Coordinates of C-alpha atoms and ligand atoms in Angstrom, one line a residue:
M1 CA 151.0 136.1 70.2
K2 CA 147.3 136.9 70.3
K3 CA 146.4 139.5 73.0
S4 CA 143.2 140.3 74.8
P5 CA 141.9 143.9 74.6
L6 CA 142.8 144.4 78.3
Q7 CA 146.4 143.2 77.6
I8 CA 146.7 145.7 74.7
A9 CA 145.3 148.6 76.8
R10 CA 147.3 147.6 79.8
A11 CA 150.6 147.6 77.8
W12 CA 150.3 151.4 77.7
Y13 CA 149.9 151.9 81.4
M14 CA 152.6 154.1 82.8
P15 CA 153.4 152.9 86.4
K16 CA 153.4 155.7 88.9
M17 CA 156.7 156.3 90.7
P18 CA 158.0 158.1 93.7
K19 CA 158.6 161.8 92.8
V20 CA 162.3 161.5 93.6
L21 CA 162.8 158.8 91.0
Q22 CA 161.5 161.0 88.3
D23 CA 164.6 163.3 88.2
S24 CA 168.3 162.9 88.5
V25 CA 169.1 161.7 92.0
V26 CA 172.0 161.8 94.4
I27 CA 172.6 158.9 96.8
R28 CA 172.6 159.7 100.5
E29 CA 173.8 157.4 103.2
G30 CA 171.8 157.2 106.4
E31 CA 172.5 155.6 109.7
K32 CA 174.7 152.5 110.1
T33 CA 172.7 149.4 110.7
Q34 CA 172.8 146.3 112.7
S35 CA 171.1 142.9 112.4
A36 CA 167.6 142.3 113.8
A37 CA 169.2 139.9 116.4
N38 CA 172.4 137.9 117.0
Q39 CA 174.6 140.9 116.1
A40 CA 178.0 139.4 117.0
E41 CA 177.5 136.1 115.2
I42 CA 176.1 137.8 112.0
K43 CA 178.9 140.4 112.0
K44 CA 181.4 137.7 112.1
L45 CA 179.8 135.8 109.2
F46 CA 179.4 138.9 107.0
P47 CA 182.6 141.0 107.6
N48 CA 182.2 142.7 104.3
T49 CA 178.5 143.5 104.2
Y50 CA 177.6 143.9 107.9
G51 CA 176.6 147.3 109.4
M52 CA 176.3 149.2 106.1
P53 CA 174.2 152.3 106.2
L54 CA 170.6 152.7 104.9
I55 CA 170.5 154.4 101.5
Y56 CA 168.2 157.3 100.5
F57 CA 167.8 159.2 97.3
E58 CA 167.5 162.9 96.9
K59 CA 166.8 165.1 93.9
A60 CA 170.1 166.2 92.3
E61 CA 170.7 169.9 91.6
H62 CA 172.6 169.1 88.4
P63 CA 172.4 166.1 86.0
V64 CA 174.6 163.2 87.3
D65 CA 176.8 161.0 85.1
Y66 CA 176.4 157.3 85.9
P67 CA 178.7 154.5 84.8
Q68 CA 177.7 152.0 82.1
V69 CA 176.9 148.7 83.8
N70 CA 175.8 145.2 82.6
V71 CA 173.3 143.6 84.9
G72 CA 171.9 140.0 85.1
V73 CA 168.4 139.5 86.7
I74 CA 167.1 136.3 88.3
L75 CA 163.5 135.4 89.2
S76 CA 163.5 133.1 92.1
G77 CA 160.8 130.9 93.6
G78 CA 157.0 131.1 93.2
Q79 CA 155.4 133.5 90.7
A80 CA 154.0 136.8 92.1
P81 CA 152.2 139.5 90.1
G82 CA 154.5 142.3 89.2
G83 CA 157.8 140.4 88.5
H84 CA 157.8 141.6 84.9
N85 CA 157.5 145.2 86.0
V86 CA 160.5 144.9 88.4
I87 CA 162.4 143.9 85.2
A88 CA 160.9 146.7 83.2
G89 CA 161.7 149.2 85.9
L90 CA 165.2 147.9 86.2
Y91 CA 165.7 148.1 82.4
D92 CA 164.3 151.6 82.2
G93 CA 166.3 152.7 85.2
L94 CA 169.5 151.3 83.8
K95 CA 168.9 152.9 80.4
R96 CA 168.0 156.3 81.9
L97 CA 171.1 156.4 84.0
N98 CA 173.4 155.3 81.1
S99 CA 171.9 154.4 77.7
N100 CA 174.9 152.0 77.0
S101 CA 174.0 149.8 80.0
K102 CA 172.7 146.3 79.2
L103 CA 170.3 143.9 81.0
Y104 CA 170.6 140.1 80.8
G105 CA 168.1 137.6 82.2
F106 CA 169.1 134.3 83.7
I107 CA 166.8 131.6 82.4
G108 CA 164.7 129.4 84.7
G109 CA 165.7 130.9 88.1
P110 CA 168.9 130.7 90.0
S111 CA 170.0 127.6 88.1
G112 CA 170.4 129.9 85.0
L113 CA 173.4 131.5 86.7
I114 CA 175.0 128.2 87.6
E115 CA 174.3 126.6 84.2
H116 CA 175.0 129.7 82.2
K117 CA 171.6 129.9 80.6
V118 CA 171.1 133.6 79.9
K119 CA 169.7 135.9 77.3
Q120 CA 170.0 139.7 76.7
L121 CA 166.8 141.6 77.3
N122 CA 166.1 144.3 74.7
K123 CA 163.5 147.0 74.5
E124 CA 161.1 144.9 72.3
T125 CA 161.1 142.1 74.7
I126 CA 160.6 144.3 77.7
D127 CA 157.7 146.2 76.0
E128 CA 156.0 142.8 75.3
Y129 CA 155.9 142.1 79.1
R130 CA 155.1 145.5 80.7
N131 CA 152.3 145.4 83.3
T132 CA 151.7 141.7 82.6
G133 CA 151.5 138.9 85.2
G134 CA 153.7 135.8 85.3
F135 CA 157.4 135.2 85.3
D136 CA 157.5 133.8 81.7
I137 CA 159.8 136.5 80.4
I138 CA 162.8 134.5 81.7
G139 CA 161.1 131.8 83.9
S140 CA 161.7 131.1 87.6
G141 CA 163.0 128.2 89.6
R142 CA 163.6 127.0 93.2
T143 CA 167.3 126.1 92.9
K144 CA 169.1 127.3 96.0
L145 CA 172.2 129.5 95.5
E146 CA 174.2 128.5 98.5
K147 CA 177.4 126.6 97.5
E148 CA 180.7 128.3 96.8
K149 CA 181.2 126.1 93.7
D150 CA 177.9 127.5 92.3
F151 CA 178.9 131.0 93.2
D152 CA 182.2 130.5 91.2
K153 CA 180.2 129.2 88.2
G154 CA 178.3 132.5 88.4
I155 CA 181.6 134.5 88.3
E156 CA 182.5 132.6 85.1
I157 CA 179.4 133.7 83.2
C158 CA 179.5 137.2 84.6
K159 CA 183.1 137.6 83.4
Q160 CA 182.2 136.3 79.9
L161 CA 179.4 138.9 79.6
N162 CA 181.0 141.7 81.6
I163 CA 178.1 141.5 84.1
N164 CA 178.8 143.9 87.1
A165 CA 175.7 143.2 89.1
I166 CA 173.0 140.6 89.7
V167 CA 169.5 141.4 90.8
I168 CA 167.7 138.5 92.6
I169 CA 163.9 138.9 92.8
G170 CA 162.8 136.5 95.5
G171 CA 161.4 135.8 99.0
D172 CA 163.1 135.6 102.4
D173 CA 165.2 132.5 101.5
S174 CA 166.3 133.9 98.1
N175 CA 167.2 137.2 99.6
T176 CA 169.1 135.5 102.4
N177 CA 171.1 133.7 99.7
A178 CA 171.5 137.0 97.7
C179 CA 173.3 138.4 100.8
I180 CA 175.5 135.3 101.1
L181 CA 176.4 135.7 97.4
A182 CA 177.1 139.4 97.9
E183 CA 179.4 138.7 100.8
Y184 CA 181.3 136.0 98.8
Y185 CA 181.7 138.2 95.7
K186 CA 182.9 141.1 97.9
R187 CA 185.3 138.9 99.7
K188 CA 186.7 137.6 96.4
N189 CA 186.8 141.2 95.2
C190 CA 185.4 140.0 91.8
G191 CA 183.5 143.2 91.1
I192 CA 180.0 141.7 91.0
Q193 CA 177.4 143.5 93.1
V194 CA 174.2 141.7 94.3
I195 CA 170.9 143.4 94.9
G196 CA 167.7 141.8 96.2
C197 CA 164.0 142.6 95.6
P198 CA 161.2 141.5 98.0
K199 CA 158.8 139.2 96.2
T200 CA 156.2 136.7 97.4
I201 CA 152.4 136.5 97.4
D202 CA 152.6 135.1 100.9
G203 CA 153.3 138.5 102.4
D204 CA 155.7 137.1 104.9
L205 CA 158.8 139.1 103.8
K206 CA 158.1 142.3 105.7
N207 CA 159.6 144.3 108.5
E208 CA 160.3 147.9 109.5
M209 CA 162.0 148.6 106.2
I210 CA 160.1 146.4 103.8
E211 CA 156.4 147.3 104.3
T212 CA 155.1 144.5 102.0
S213 CA 156.4 142.0 99.4
F214 CA 155.1 142.5 95.9
G215 CA 152.4 140.2 94.6
F216 CA 150.5 140.0 97.9
D217 CA 148.2 142.9 96.9
T218 CA 147.1 141.4 93.6
A219 CA 146.9 137.8 94.8
C220 CA 144.7 138.8 97.7
K221 CA 142.5 140.9 95.5
V222 CA 142.0 137.9 93.1
Y223 CA 141.2 135.5 95.9
S224 CA 138.9 138.0 97.5
E225 CA 137.0 138.5 94.3
L226 CA 136.5 134.7 94.1
I227 CA 135.5 134.4 97.8
G228 CA 133.0 137.3 97.3
N229 CA 131.5 135.6 94.3
I230 CA 131.2 132.3 96.3
Q231 CA 129.6 134.2 99.2
R232 CA 127.0 135.7 96.9
D233 CA 126.3 132.3 95.5
A234 CA 126.0 130.8 99.0
N235 CA 123.7 133.6 100.0
S236 CA 121.5 133.0 96.9
A237 CA 121.3 129.2 96.9
K238 CA 121.5 129.0 100.7
K239 CA 122.5 125.3 100.7
Y240 CA 126.3 124.9 100.8
W241 CA 129.1 125.4 103.3
H242 CA 132.2 126.4 101.3
F243 CA 135.6 125.4 102.8
I244 CA 138.2 127.6 101.1
R245 CA 141.9 126.9 101.5
L246 CA 144.1 129.8 100.6
M247 CA 147.8 129.7 99.6
G248 CA 150.4 131.4 101.8
R249 CA 152.7 128.6 102.9
S250 CA 153.3 129.1 106.7
A251 CA 152.0 132.5 107.4
S252 CA 148.3 133.4 107.4
H253 CA 148.6 136.9 105.9
I254 CA 146.6 135.9 102.8
S255 CA 143.7 134.4 104.8
L256 CA 143.7 137.4 107.1
E257 CA 143.7 139.9 104.3
C258 CA 141.0 138.0 102.3
A259 CA 138.9 137.9 105.5
L260 CA 139.2 141.6 106.0
Q261 CA 138.1 142.1 102.3
T262 CA 135.2 139.7 102.3
Q263 CA 134.0 139.2 105.9
P264 CA 133.4 135.4 105.8
N265 CA 131.6 133.4 108.5
V266 CA 134.9 131.8 109.8
A267 CA 138.5 132.7 109.1
I268 CA 141.1 130.4 110.7
I269 CA 144.5 132.0 111.5
S270 CA 147.3 129.5 112.0
E271 CA 149.3 131.7 114.2
E272 CA 146.3 131.9 116.6
V273 CA 145.9 128.1 116.5
E274 CA 149.5 127.8 117.6
A275 CA 149.4 130.5 120.3
K276 CA 146.3 128.9 121.8
N277 CA 147.7 125.4 121.5
L278 CA 144.6 124.2 119.7
T279 CA 144.2 120.7 118.5
L280 CA 142.6 119.7 115.2
E281 CA 139.6 118.6 117.3
D282 CA 139.4 122.1 118.8
I283 CA 139.4 123.7 115.4
V284 CA 136.7 121.3 114.2
E285 CA 134.6 122.1 117.4
N286 CA 134.9 125.8 116.7
I287 CA 133.7 125.4 113.1
T288 CA 130.9 123.1 114.2
K289 CA 129.6 125.6 116.8
T290 CA 129.3 128.3 114.1
I291 CA 127.5 125.8 111.7
V292 CA 125.1 124.8 114.5
A293 CA 124.4 128.4 115.5
R294 CA 123.7 129.3 111.9
A295 CA 121.5 126.2 111.4
N296 CA 119.5 127.2 114.4
A297 CA 118.8 130.6 112.7
G298 CA 117.8 128.7 109.5
L299 CA 121.1 129.4 107.7
N300 CA 122.5 126.2 106.4
F301 CA 125.3 127.8 104.4
G302 CA 128.5 129.8 104.9
T303 CA 132.1 130.4 104.1
I304 CA 135.2 129.3 106.0
L305 CA 138.7 130.5 105.1
I306 CA 141.6 128.1 105.9
P307 CA 145.3 129.1 105.5
E308 CA 147.2 126.4 103.7
G309 CA 149.9 126.1 106.4
L310 CA 147.3 125.4 109.1
I311 CA 148.1 121.8 110.0
E312 CA 151.8 122.8 110.5
F313 CA 150.6 125.0 113.3
V314 CA 148.7 122.4 115.2
P315 CA 151.3 121.5 117.8
A316 CA 150.9 117.7 117.6
I317 CA 150.9 117.7 113.8
K318 CA 153.8 120.0 113.7
K319 CA 155.8 117.5 115.8
L320 CA 154.6 114.7 113.4
I321 CA 155.7 116.7 110.4
A322 CA 159.1 117.4 112.0
E323 CA 159.6 113.7 112.5
L324 CA 158.5 112.9 109.0
N325 CA 160.9 115.6 107.6
D326 CA 163.8 114.0 109.5
L327 CA 162.8 110.6 108.2
L328 CA 162.0 111.4 104.6
A329 CA 163.6 114.7 103.5
E330 CA 166.6 114.5 101.2
K331 CA 169.8 115.3 103.0
E332 CA 173.4 116.1 102.0
D333 CA 176.6 114.7 103.3
E334 CA 179.6 117.0 104.0
N335 CA 180.7 116.7 100.4
G336 CA 177.3 118.0 99.1
N337 CA 176.2 114.5 97.9
K338 CA 172.5 113.9 98.1
I339 CA 171.3 111.2 100.6
I340 CA 167.8 109.8 100.2
N341 CA 166.0 107.3 102.4
I342 CA 166.4 104.3 100.0
E343 CA 164.4 101.9 102.2
F344 CA 161.4 104.2 101.9
A345 CA 161.9 105.1 98.3
E346 CA 161.9 101.4 97.3
L347 CA 158.5 100.7 98.9
A348 CA 155.9 100.2 96.2
T349 CA 152.5 100.8 97.8
D350 CA 151.0 103.6 100.0
D351 CA 150.1 100.9 102.6
E352 CA 153.7 99.7 102.8
K353 CA 154.9 103.4 103.1
R354 CA 152.4 104.0 105.9
D355 CA 153.5 100.9 107.8
Y356 CA 157.2 101.9 107.4
V357 CA 156.5 105.4 108.7
K358 CA 154.4 104.2 111.6
A359 CA 157.1 101.9 112.7
K360 CA 159.6 104.8 112.9
L361 CA 157.5 107.5 114.6
T362 CA 157.4 108.2 118.3
D363 CA 154.3 106.9 120.1
A364 CA 152.6 110.3 120.2
S365 CA 153.2 111.1 116.5
R366 CA 152.2 107.6 115.5
E367 CA 148.8 108.1 117.2
V368 CA 148.3 111.4 115.3
F369 CA 149.4 109.9 112.0
R370 CA 146.9 107.0 112.6
S371 CA 144.1 109.4 113.3
L372 CA 144.5 111.2 109.9
P373 CA 142.4 110.2 106.9
K374 CA 144.5 108.0 104.6
G375 CA 144.6 110.7 101.8
I376 CA 146.1 113.3 104.1
A377 CA 148.6 110.8 105.6
R378 CA 149.7 110.0 102.0
Q379 CA 150.1 113.7 101.2
L380 CA 152.3 114.2 104.3
M381 CA 154.7 111.5 102.9
L382 CA 155.1 113.2 99.5
D383 CA 158.4 114.7 98.3
R384 CA 159.8 117.6 100.3
D385 CA 160.7 120.9 98.6
P386 CA 164.4 121.9 98.1
H387 CA 164.4 123.3 101.7
G388 CA 163.3 120.0 103.1
N389 CA 159.8 121.2 104.0
V390 CA 156.4 119.5 103.4
Q391 CA 154.8 121.1 100.3
V392 CA 151.8 122.5 102.1
S393 CA 150.1 123.5 98.9
L394 CA 149.6 119.8 98.1
I395 CA 147.9 119.0 101.4
E396 CA 144.1 119.2 101.1
T397 CA 143.3 120.6 104.5
E398 CA 139.9 121.7 103.4
K399 CA 138.9 118.1 102.7
L400 CA 140.3 117.0 106.1
L401 CA 138.2 119.6 107.8
I402 CA 135.1 118.8 105.8
E403 CA 135.4 115.1 106.7
M404 CA 136.0 115.8 110.4
V405 CA 133.3 118.5 110.7
G406 CA 130.8 116.2 108.8
K407 CA 131.5 113.4 111.3
R408 CA 131.0 115.7 114.3
L409 CA 127.8 117.1 112.9
A410 CA 126.5 113.6 112.4
Q411 CA 127.2 112.8 116.1
L412 CA 125.4 116.0 117.2
K413 CA 122.5 115.1 114.9
A414 CA 122.3 111.6 116.5
E415 CA 122.3 113.3 119.9
G416 CA 119.5 115.6 118.8
T417 CA 121.5 118.9 119.2
Y418 CA 121.8 119.7 115.5
K419 CA 118.9 119.7 113.2
G420 CA 120.4 121.5 110.2
K421 CA 121.5 120.1 106.8
F422 CA 125.2 120.0 106.0
S423 CA 126.4 120.0 102.3
S424 CA 129.9 121.1 101.7
I425 CA 132.2 122.1 98.9
G426 CA 136.0 122.4 99.1
H427 CA 138.1 125.0 97.2
F428 CA 141.7 125.8 97.0
F429 CA 142.8 129.2 95.7
G430 CA 146.5 129.6 95.1
Y431 CA 147.8 129.3 91.5
E432 CA 144.8 131.3 90.3
G433 CA 146.3 134.5 91.8
R434 CA 150.0 134.1 91.3
C435 CA 150.2 135.3 87.7
A436 CA 147.3 137.7 87.6
I437 CA 147.7 141.0 85.8
P438 CA 149.3 143.1 88.6
S439 CA 147.0 145.6 90.3
N440 CA 147.9 149.3 89.9
F441 CA 149.5 149.0 93.4
D442 CA 151.7 146.1 92.4
A443 CA 152.4 147.5 88.9
D444 CA 153.6 150.8 90.4
Y445 CA 155.4 149.2 93.4
T446 CA 157.3 146.7 91.3
Y447 CA 158.3 149.2 88.7
S448 CA 159.6 151.5 91.4
L449 CA 161.5 148.6 93.0
G450 CA 163.2 147.8 89.7
F451 CA 164.1 151.4 89.2
T452 CA 165.5 151.6 92.7
A453 CA 167.6 148.5 92.1
A454 CA 169.1 150.2 89.0
L455 CA 170.1 153.2 91.2
L456 CA 171.6 151.1 93.9
I457 CA 173.7 149.3 91.3
A458 CA 174.8 152.7 89.7
A459 CA 175.8 153.8 93.2
G460 CA 178.1 150.7 93.5
K461 CA 176.1 149.1 96.3
T462 CA 176.0 145.4 97.1
G463 CA 174.2 143.2 99.7
Y464 CA 171.3 145.6 99.6
M465 CA 167.6 145.0 99.1
A466 CA 165.6 147.6 97.1
S467 CA 163.1 149.2 99.4
V468 CA 160.1 151.4 98.6
R469 CA 158.1 152.6 101.6
N470 CA 155.3 154.9 102.7
L471 CA 153.1 152.7 100.5
T472 CA 149.7 153.9 101.9
A473 CA 150.4 157.4 100.5
P474 CA 150.0 158.2 96.8
A475 CA 152.8 156.7 94.8
T476 CA 154.5 160.0 94.1
D477 CA 155.1 160.3 97.9
W478 CA 156.6 156.8 98.3
V479 CA 160.2 156.7 99.7
A480 CA 162.7 154.7 97.8
G481 CA 166.1 153.5 99.0
G482 CA 168.2 150.5 100.0
V483 CA 168.3 148.4 103.1
P484 CA 171.4 146.3 103.9
I485 CA 170.1 142.7 103.9
T486 CA 172.2 141.8 107.0
M487 CA 170.0 144.3 108.8
L488 CA 167.1 141.8 108.4
F489 CA 169.0 138.8 109.7
N490 CA 168.8 136.6 112.8
M491 CA 170.1 133.2 113.5
E492 CA 167.7 130.3 113.1
R493 CA 168.0 126.5 113.3
R494 CA 167.6 125.0 109.8
N495 CA 168.1 121.3 109.1
G496 CA 169.7 121.0 112.5
E497 CA 172.2 123.9 112.0
L498 CA 172.1 127.5 113.2
K499 CA 172.0 129.7 110.1
P500 CA 171.7 133.4 109.3
V501 CA 168.4 134.0 107.7
I502 CA 165.9 136.9 107.1
Q503 CA 163.3 136.7 109.9
K504 CA 160.0 135.3 108.4
A505 CA 157.1 137.6 109.4
L506 CA 154.2 135.5 110.5
A507 CA 150.8 137.2 111.2
D508 CA 151.1 139.3 114.3
L509 CA 148.3 138.5 116.8
N510 CA 148.9 141.9 118.4
G511 CA 148.9 143.7 115.1
A512 CA 146.0 145.9 113.9
P513 CA 144.8 143.5 111.1
F514 CA 144.3 140.6 113.4
K515 CA 142.7 142.8 116.1
F516 CA 140.2 144.0 113.5
L517 CA 139.3 140.4 112.6
E518 CA 139.0 139.5 116.3
Q519 CA 136.7 142.5 116.9
Y520 CA 134.3 141.6 114.1
R521 CA 134.4 137.9 113.6
E522 CA 131.5 137.0 115.8
Q523 CA 129.3 139.4 114.0
W524 CA 130.5 138.0 110.6
A525 CA 129.8 134.5 111.8
N526 CA 126.2 135.0 112.4
N527 CA 125.0 137.9 110.3
E528 CA 123.8 137.0 106.8
L529 CA 124.2 140.6 105.7
S530 CA 127.9 141.0 106.6
Y531 CA 129.4 139.4 103.4
V532 CA 131.4 141.9 101.3
Y533 CA 131.7 141.3 97.5
P534 CA 134.9 143.1 96.4
G535 CA 134.5 142.3 92.6
P536 CA 137.4 142.0 90.1
I537 CA 140.5 144.2 90.2
Q538 CA 139.9 147.4 88.4
Y539 CA 142.8 148.7 86.3
F540 CA 141.2 151.9 84.9
G541 CA 139.1 154.3 86.9
P542 CA 139.1 156.5 90.0
A543 CA 142.0 156.0 92.5
E544 CA 139.6 154.9 95.3
V545 CA 138.6 151.9 93.2
C546 CA 141.9 151.2 91.4
D547 CA 144.8 152.2 93.6
Q548 CA 143.9 151.1 97.1
P549 CA 146.6 149.1 99.0
T550 CA 145.6 146.0 101.0
R551 CA 143.5 146.3 104.2
T552 CA 146.5 144.8 106.0
L553 CA 148.8 147.6 105.0
M554 CA 146.3 150.3 105.8
L555 CA 145.6 148.9 109.3
E556 CA 149.3 148.4 110.0
K557 CA 149.9 152.0 109.1
G558 CA 147.2 153.1 111.5
K559 CA 144.7 154.1 108.8
G560 CA 141.0 153.2 108.8
I561 CA 139.5 150.7 106.4
Ligands
FBP1 P1 157.5 131.9 97.2 O1 157.6 131.8 98.7 O2 158.6 131.4 96.5 O3 157.1 133.3 96.8 O4 156.2 130.9 96.8 C1 155.0 131.1 97.5 C2 154.1 129.9 97.2 O5 153.1 130.4 96.2 C3 153.4 129.4 98.5 O6 152.3 130.2 98.8 C4 153.1 128.0 98.1 O7 153.0 127.2 99.2 C5 154.2 127.6 97.2 O8 154.7 128.8 96.7 C6 153.9 126.6 96.2 O9 155.0 126.2 95.6 P2 155.1 125.6 94.1 O10 155.0 126.8 93.2 O11 156.5 125.0 94.0 O12 154.0 124.7 93.9

């Protein structure tokens, strides 16, 4: 495979690790834990993995003998920079603890475990992928691990290969399922441990014990570089408004972080839209006001950041989407057979589909559906993801807003209250950042997570997530350990049923990152000198250029930016 000079140089990068992981360690148990909410229900559902203690590592006085183990690793869900380094850290950790240990990779995500698609990962393969972006070492997938018959298929392959532990690298849903799997295997006493690792560019898997998910840092830095470049272009040509939609599914962490890094003229935060009960028209009005104010100052250009989940947070559209999900999402009967809406599936044209849907919606949602441009209405009717949700990355909200803002400005022009010129360009940044070469932060963090997972396995733990904290300090001072996954659970309604799930962390409107945006956004809206141009991620150079964590993390930890 031909490699770029950066790839070749980067292969030699030695990820920085917490000091404690650099020596022999002993495992210490901390306080017993309880779930984030609904303690009694969750304890009942997880009798074997509930209430376990936090795990810490301490430097051992003498070398420690660790057992030989065989481990299988799974990459689950969307790509996030650093996945390969979790696997490299896991491999190096296992080998350092016992050189006879082996690592297997399940191919194509969780389905690899069920379908027995697996390959052994040796040193040469691992060396090829050190410090690289992507999940291509073994591939990823979105199959959900949640049925006992699938868990049993997993036992078969683990028995064949003598696999004692599975590491699942995934987001909130995948880690929830990792815990269900751990509980099942412990109940069956089949000797297979399960450990989770917090992954997702969306940044919504975080809490007291998990400061951030990996990949968020790199993805935000990539998008911020692009936004900065666009801002410089806008400020040079002075003729376009750029509507930039950013990935992140429901939560607006990516938009918020990119706003903190680049200081755009407008940054919409979905959680604020919901809290203030804003309509689509309100959002359009707010954007229009900024465009008019800048036009009055002779500035007919600017940048607007839009989180990809925005329309799901507009209460009326949220209701419409819930009705559409009920109507169109694939469901399962009690025997696990798939049920699809055949009537809808058999309709040939978009117009027939629109008419069918309109006839089934409540009056209020029908009105909202009617008011949407045809293209957006069609996107809302597309296939759901395996969790039954609208695939927000396919909905072109930036085009919707461009169209609505354009119409509003035309009205104001006709009334004589707007005299500017409005030319717009839409962008969507998502896939561009998911497989980027991990930043030093993500390369170090993921390698440490993988190493931590190896230690948790060696200590015989199951139902834990690898946790590395104190992330705003230099990597040597990071604190590694394990968090019982049940500690992160609460009960939520999913597909009509109450289920134990890891609480998704949406952007906190009382948190320091949003407060910072709130304090400065007016200034950023109107001042042509406030744009920041972060430039590309730097991999070699001084720590203040190369090793900085996200602004979000710094502000959350009470540090200045
Ligand atoms: P995960 O939650 O699995 O990490 O994926 C995140 C994400 O990148 C979202 O930001 C985005 O909405 C979605 O995946 C896109 O999914 P797909 O890769 O299936 O197009």
